[in-house]
CSV table of C-alpha atoms in Angstrom, one decimal:
chain,number,residue,atom,x,y,z
Z,1,MET,CA,0.0,0.0,-0.2
Z,2,THR,CA,1.4,2.9,-1.5
Z,3,ARG,CA,0.4,6.8,-0.1
Z,4,LYS,CA,2.1,10.2,-1.5
Z,5,ILE,CA,1.4,13.6,-0.8
Z,6,LYS,CA,3.4,16.8,-2.2
Z,7,ARG,CA,3.2,19.7,-1.7
Z,8,THR,CA,5.0,23.1,-4.5
Z,9,ARG,CA,7.7,21.9,-5.9
Z,10,ALA,CA,10.1,21.9,-3.3
Z,11,PHE,CA,9.0,18.2,-2.0
Z,12,GLU,CA,6.6,14.3,-1.7
Z,13,LEU,CA,6.5,12.8,0.7
Z,14,THR,CA,5.4,8.8,0.0
Z,15,LEU,CA,4.4,6.3,2.9
Z,16,GLU,CA,4.2,2.7,1.8
Z,17,ILE,CA,3.2,0.1,4.3
Z,18,LYS,CA,4.2,-3.3,4.0
Z,19,ASP,CA,2.4,-4.9,6.3
Z,20,ASP,CA,-1.3,-4.5,5.8
Z,21,ALA,CA,-1.6,-5.0,9.6
Z,22,PHE,CA,0.4,-2.0,10.9
Z,23,VAL,CA,-2.9,0.5,11.6
Z,24,ARG,CA,-5.3,-1.9,11.2
Z,25,PRO,CA,-9.0,-0.2,13.5
Z,26,PRO,CA,-12.2,-1.5,12.8
Z,27,THR,CA,-12.7,0.2,9.4
Z,28,ASP,CA,-11.4,1.6,6.5
Z,29,ALA,CA,-12.7,4.7,6.5
Z,30,GLN,CA,-10.2,4.8,9.7
Z,31,ARG,CA,-7.2,3.9,8.3
Z,32,ASN,CA,-7.8,6.1,5.8
Z,33,TRP,CA,-8.3,8.8,8.7
Z,34,LEU,CA,-5.3,7.9,10.0
Z,35,LEU,CA,-2.6,7.8,7.8
Z,36,ASN,CA,-3.8,10.5,5.5
Z,37,ARG,CA,-3.4,13.4,9.1
Z,38,THR,CA,0.7,11.0,9.3
Z,39,LEU,CA,0.7,12.2,6.2
Z,40,ARG,CA,-0.8,15.9,6.0
Z,41,GLU,CA,1.0,16.2,9.2
Z,42,ALA,CA,4.3,15.4,8.0
Z,43,ALA,CA,4.3,18.0,5.2
Z,44,ASP,CA,2.7,20.9,7.2
Z,45,ASP,CA,6.0,20.1,9.5
Z,46,LEU,CA,7.9,20.0,6.6
Z,47,GLU,CA,6.7,23.1,5.5
Z,48,ALA,CA,7.0,25.2,8.6
Z,49,LEU,CA,10.7,24.0,9.4
Z,50,ASP,CA,11.2,25.1,6.2
Z,51,ALA,CA,10.5,28.8,7.6
Z,52,VAL,CA,12.6,28.0,10.7
Z,53,ALA,CA,15.2,27.1,8.7
Z,54,ARG,CA,15.5,30.5,7.1
Z,55,ARG,CA,16.1,32.2,10.3
Z,56,PHE,CA,18.7,29.6,12.4
Z,57,VAL,CA,21.6,31.6,13.3
Z,58,PRO,CA,25.2,29.8,11.9
Z,59,GLY,CA,26.3,29.3,15.6
Z,60,GLY,CA,30.3,26.3,15.3
Z,61,THR,CA,31.3,24.7,16.7
Z,62,ARG,CA,33.4,26.2,20.3
Z,63,SER,CA,33.9,24.4,22.7
Z,64,LEU,CA,34.3,24.5,26.4
Z,65,PRO,CA,38.1,23.4,28.1
Z,66,SER,CA,38.0,19.6,28.7
Z,67,ASP,CA,39.2,20.0,32.0
Z,68,LEU,CA,36.3,22.0,33.1
Z,69,ARG,CA,38.0,21.9,36.8
Z,70,SER,CA,40.7,24.0,36.1
Z,71,ALA,CA,38.9,25.5,33.7
Z,72,ASP,CA,37.8,30.3,33.6
Z,73,LEU,CA,34.7,30.3,32.6
Z,74,THR,CA,33.8,34.2,30.8
Z,75,ASP,CA,30.7,35.2,31.6
Z,76,ALA,CA,29.6,34.3,27.8
Z,77,GLN,CA,31.0,30.6,28.2
Z,78,ILE,CA,28.0,29.5,30.6
Z,79,MET,CA,25.5,32.2,29.6
Z,80,GLU,CA,24.5,35.4,26.7
Z,81,ASP,CA,22.4,38.3,28.1
Z,82,TRP,CA,20.2,36.8,24.3
Z,83,GLN,CA,19.2,34.7,26.7
Z,84,LEU,CA,17.3,36.5,30.0
Z,85,PRO,CA,14.3,36.7,28.9
Z,86,LEU,CA,14.2,32.5,28.6
Z,87,MET,CA,15.7,33.1,32.4
Z,88,ARG,CA,13.1,35.9,33.1
Z,89,ALA,CA,9.8,33.8,32.0
Z,90,MET,CA,10.8,30.3,33.5
Z,91,ALA,CA,12.4,31.6,37.0
Z,92,ASP,CA,8.8,33.5,37.0
Z,93,ILE,CA,6.6,29.8,36.4
Z,94,ALA,CA,9.0,28.4,39.6
Z,95,GLY,CA,9.4,31.5,41.7
Z,96,ARG,CA,5.7,32.3,41.6
Z,97,THR,CA,4.6,29.0,44.0
Z,98,ARG,CA,7.3,30.4,46.6
Z,99,GLY,CA,7.2,27.0,48.1
Z,100,ASP,CA,10.2,24.1,48.4
Z,101,ILE,CA,12.1,25.2,44.4
Z,102,LEU,CA,15.6,22.6,42.3
Z,103,GLU,CA,17.0,24.4,40.2
Z,104,VAL,CA,19.1,22.6,38.2
Z,105,GLY,CA,21.9,24.7,37.2
Z,106,PHE,CA,23.5,27.7,38.0
Z,107,GLY,CA,25.2,29.0,35.3
Z,108,ARG,CA,25.4,33.4,36.3
Z,109,GLY,CA,23.1,33.0,39.1
Z,110,ILE,CA,20.9,34.9,37.4
Z,111,SER,CA,18.2,32.5,36.9
Z,112,ALA,CA,18.3,32.3,40.8
Z,113,GLU,CA,18.3,36.0,41.2
Z,114,LEU,CA,15.1,35.9,39.5
Z,115,ILE,CA,13.9,33.2,41.6
Z,116,GLN,CA,14.5,34.8,44.8
Z,117,ALA,CA,12.9,37.5,43.7
Z,118,TRP,CA,9.8,35.8,44.8
Z,119,ALA,CA,11.0,34.6,47.8
Z,120,PRO,CA,10.7,31.0,48.0
Z,121,ARG,CA,10.4,29.0,51.2
Z,122,SER,CA,13.6,27.8,50.2
Z,123,HIS,CA,16.2,27.5,47.1
Z,124,THR,CA,17.8,24.0,45.9
Z,125,LEU,CA,20.4,24.0,43.0
Z,126,ILE,CA,22.3,21.4,41.4
Z,127,GLU,CA,25.9,21.9,40.2
Z,128,CYS,CA,29.0,20.1,39.3
Z,129,ASN,CA,30.9,22.9,37.5
Z,130,PRO,CA,33.3,23.0,40.6
Z,131,ALA,CA,34.4,26.9,38.6
Z,132,ILE,CA,30.6,27.3,38.5
Z,133,VAL,CA,30.4,26.2,42.3
Z,134,GLU,CA,33.0,28.8,43.3
Z,135,CYS,CA,30.1,31.8,41.7
Z,136,PHE,CA,27.4,30.6,43.6
Z,137,HIS,CA,29.6,30.9,46.8
Z,138,VAL,CA,30.1,34.5,46.3
Z,139,TRP,CA,26.5,35.0,45.7
Z,140,ARG,CA,24.7,33.5,48.7
Z,141,GLU,CA,26.8,35.0,50.5
Z,142,GLY,CA,24.6,38.6,49.7
Z,143,LYS,CA,21.6,36.5,50.8
Z,144,PRO,CA,22.1,35.2,54.2
Z,145,ASP,CA,18.6,35.2,55.4
Z,146,ARG,CA,17.7,33.1,52.8
Z,147,ASP,CA,17.3,29.2,52.6
Z,148,ILE,CA,19.4,28.3,49.9
Z,149,ARG,CA,21.6,25.2,49.7
Z,150,MET,CA,24.0,23.9,46.9
Z,151,VAL,CA,24.4,20.8,46.0
Z,152,GLU,CA,27.4,19.6,44.1
Z,153,GLY,CA,27.6,16.8,41.1
Z,154,LEU,CA,25.6,15.6,38.5
Z,155,TRP,CA,21.8,15.3,38.7
Z,156,GLN,CA,22.1,11.4,37.7
Z,157,ASP,CA,24.0,10.8,40.7
Z,158,VAL,CA,22.5,13.6,43.9
Z,159,LEU,CA,19.1,14.3,42.5
Z,160,ASP,CA,17.7,10.8,44.3
Z,161,GLY,CA,18.9,11.7,48.0
Z,162,LEU,CA,17.4,14.5,47.7
Z,163,GLY,CA,12.9,15.0,48.8
Z,164,ARG,CA,9.7,16.7,47.0
Z,165,PHE,CA,9.3,20.5,45.2
Z,166,ASP,CA,7.1,22.7,44.0
Z,167,ALA,CA,8.1,23.9,41.6
Z,168,ILE,CA,11.7,22.2,39.2
Z,169,PHE,CA,13.5,24.5,37.2
Z,170,PHE,CA,15.7,22.4,34.7
Z,171,HIS,CA,18.5,24.5,32.6
Z,172,THR,CA,21.9,22.6,31.8
Z,173,TYR,CA,23.7,22.7,28.8
Z,174,ALA,CA,25.7,20.5,26.6
Z,175,LEU,CA,29.7,21.4,26.3
Z,176,ASP,CA,29.4,22.0,22.1
Z,177,GLU,CA,27.5,22.2,19.5
Z,178,ASP,CA,28.0,17.8,18.6
Z,179,GLU,CA,27.0,17.1,21.9
Z,180,ALA,CA,23.8,19.1,21.0
Z,181,ILE,CA,23.6,18.3,18.1
Z,182,ASP,CA,23.9,14.0,19.3
Z,183,LEU,CA,21.4,14.5,21.8
Z,184,LEU,CA,18.8,16.2,19.8
Z,185,SER,CA,19.1,14.3,17.1
Z,186,SER,CA,18.0,10.8,19.2
Z,187,SER,CA,15.5,12.5,21.7
Z,188,VAL,CA,12.2,14.5,22.3
Z,189,THR,CA,14.4,17.7,22.8
Z,190,PHE,CA,17.6,18.2,25.6
Z,191,ALA,CA,15.1,17.9,28.5
Z,192,GLU,CA,13.6,14.2,27.5
Z,193,HIS,CA,15.9,12.6,30.0
Z,194,PHE,CA,15.2,14.9,33.4
Z,195,PHE,CA,10.6,14.0,32.0
Z,196,ALA,CA,11.3,11.1,34.8
Z,197,PRO,CA,12.7,12.5,37.2
Z,198,ALA,CA,11.1,15.6,37.4
Z,199,ALA,CA,7.6,13.9,38.0
Z,200,ALA,CA,9.6,11.2,41.1
Z,201,HIS,CA,10.6,14.9,42.4
Z,202,LEU,CA,8.1,17.1,42.0
Z,203,VAL,CA,4.4,17.5,45.0
Z,204,GLU,CA,0.9,16.9,43.9
Z,205,GLY,CA,0.6,20.2,41.0
Z,206,GLY,CA,4.1,20.9,41.2
Z,207,VAL,CA,5.3,22.5,38.1
Z,208,PHE,CA,8.4,21.8,35.8
Z,209,THR,CA,10.3,23.8,33.8
Z,210,TYR,CA,12.4,23.3,30.8
Z,211,LEU,CA,13.2,25.4,28.3
Z,212,THR,CA,12.3,24.0,24.1
Z,213,ASN,CA,14.1,25.0,20.5
Z,214,GLU,CA,11.8,26.9,18.4
Z,215,ILE,CA,7.7,26.2,19.3
Z,216,ASP,CA,8.5,24.0,15.9
Z,217,SER,CA,10.2,21.0,18.5
Z,218,LEU,CA,6.4,20.6,20.6
Z,219,SER,CA,6.4,17.1,18.2
Z,220,ARG,CA,3.4,14.4,19.1
Z,221,ALA,CA,5.9,12.5,19.6
Z,222,HIS,CA,7.3,14.9,22.2
Z,223,GLN,CA,4.2,15.4,23.6
Z,224,ARG,CA,3.3,11.9,24.4
Z,225,ARG,CA,6.7,12.5,26.0
Z,226,LEU,CA,5.2,14.2,28.9
Z,227,PHE,CA,2.5,12.5,29.0
Z,228,GLU,CA,3.8,9.7,29.7
Z,229,HIS,CA,4.5,12.2,32.9
Z,230,PHE,CA,3.1,15.1,33.7
Z,231,THR,CA,-1.2,15.6,33.5
Z,232,SER,CA,-1.4,19.1,32.0
Z,233,PHE,CA,1.4,21.9,30.3
Z,234,ARG,CA,1.5,25.3,28.9
Z,235,VAL,CA,4.1,26.8,25.9
Z,236,HIS,CA,5.6,30.5,26.7
Z,237,VAL,CA,6.1,31.3,22.8
Z,238,VAL,CA,9.6,33.8,24.1
Z,239,PRO,CA,11.1,35.7,21.3
Z,240,LEU,CA,15.2,36.6,21.4
Z,241,GLN,CA,17.3,39.5,20.3
Z,242,MET,CA,19.7,37.3,19.1
Z,243,PRO,CA,23.2,38.6,17.5
Z,244,PRO,CA,24.7,38.0,14.9
Z,245,ASP,CA,27.6,36.8,16.0
Z,246,VAL,CA,25.9,33.4,18.2
Z,247,GLN,CA,28.4,30.6,18.3
Z,248,ASP,CA,27.6,28.2,20.8
Z,249,ALA,CA,23.8,27.8,19.5
Z,250,TRP,CA,22.4,26.9,16.3
Z,251,TRP,CA,18.8,27.9,16.8
Z,252,ALA,CA,16.4,30.0,15.6
Z,253,PRO,CA,15.6,33.7,17.2
Z,254,SER,CA,12.7,32.5,19.2
Z,255,MET,CA,11.6,29.8,22.2
Z,256,ALA,CA,9.5,27.7,23.6
Z,257,VAL,CA,9.3,27.4,27.7
Z,258,ILE,CA,7.7,24.6,28.6
Z,259,GLU,CA,5.4,24.9,32.3
Z,260,VAL,CA,4.3,21.2,32.7
Z,261,HIS,CA,2.3,20.0,35.7
Z,262,ARG,CA,2.0,17.1,37.4
């Protein structure tokens, strides 16, 4: 069984089903609807991605030093200023709970500062880079009366020793563009590997927030992964003023912040 769909002269999709029992609901009409819908959605994705691809920044292959323990990281290597709207959107989602908040990744402390503006009950951070942990301790000195704790290590190694939280803010990053592409090519979004741990460490009704590349990355597969662990989600599209010489990313100048509820 073969089906085709053609949109303009740019592309043609062909679906060949070799097993007649594959995607076989009770009636042929139901099967036709499912298969036609699949082809239409794939064609729509390609047309949308064609427009998105034209807005991608060139990116680069710059990587962080391999020995992170001795690395003297610059602010630009940790987080660039154009990402601030993303951090603010995510911090508002987590911070408005004013409860116990877990933040994975400290960076320059910008998101931690934004979260603290909400005066949460407690604020736990996980960070694996000792150079950044040192920055945290300097930042922490300015807030002696707040319940702020640092857990040093990979989240995969330390998360099980922590309790549950009202909100989880997830912002980690690949060490270079090649790693980012490798991870994204095998998952629906960079944060996918944290979905199950986030669900396990949220209180009932808790919120988990992360960012994803462009609104078009919130695919049907992405949504299915979310509903395996959570009950609902919201999408916040954040426009960005990215400089033309951005070298650490291959994103288009807008991204989606995801708000997920348990």
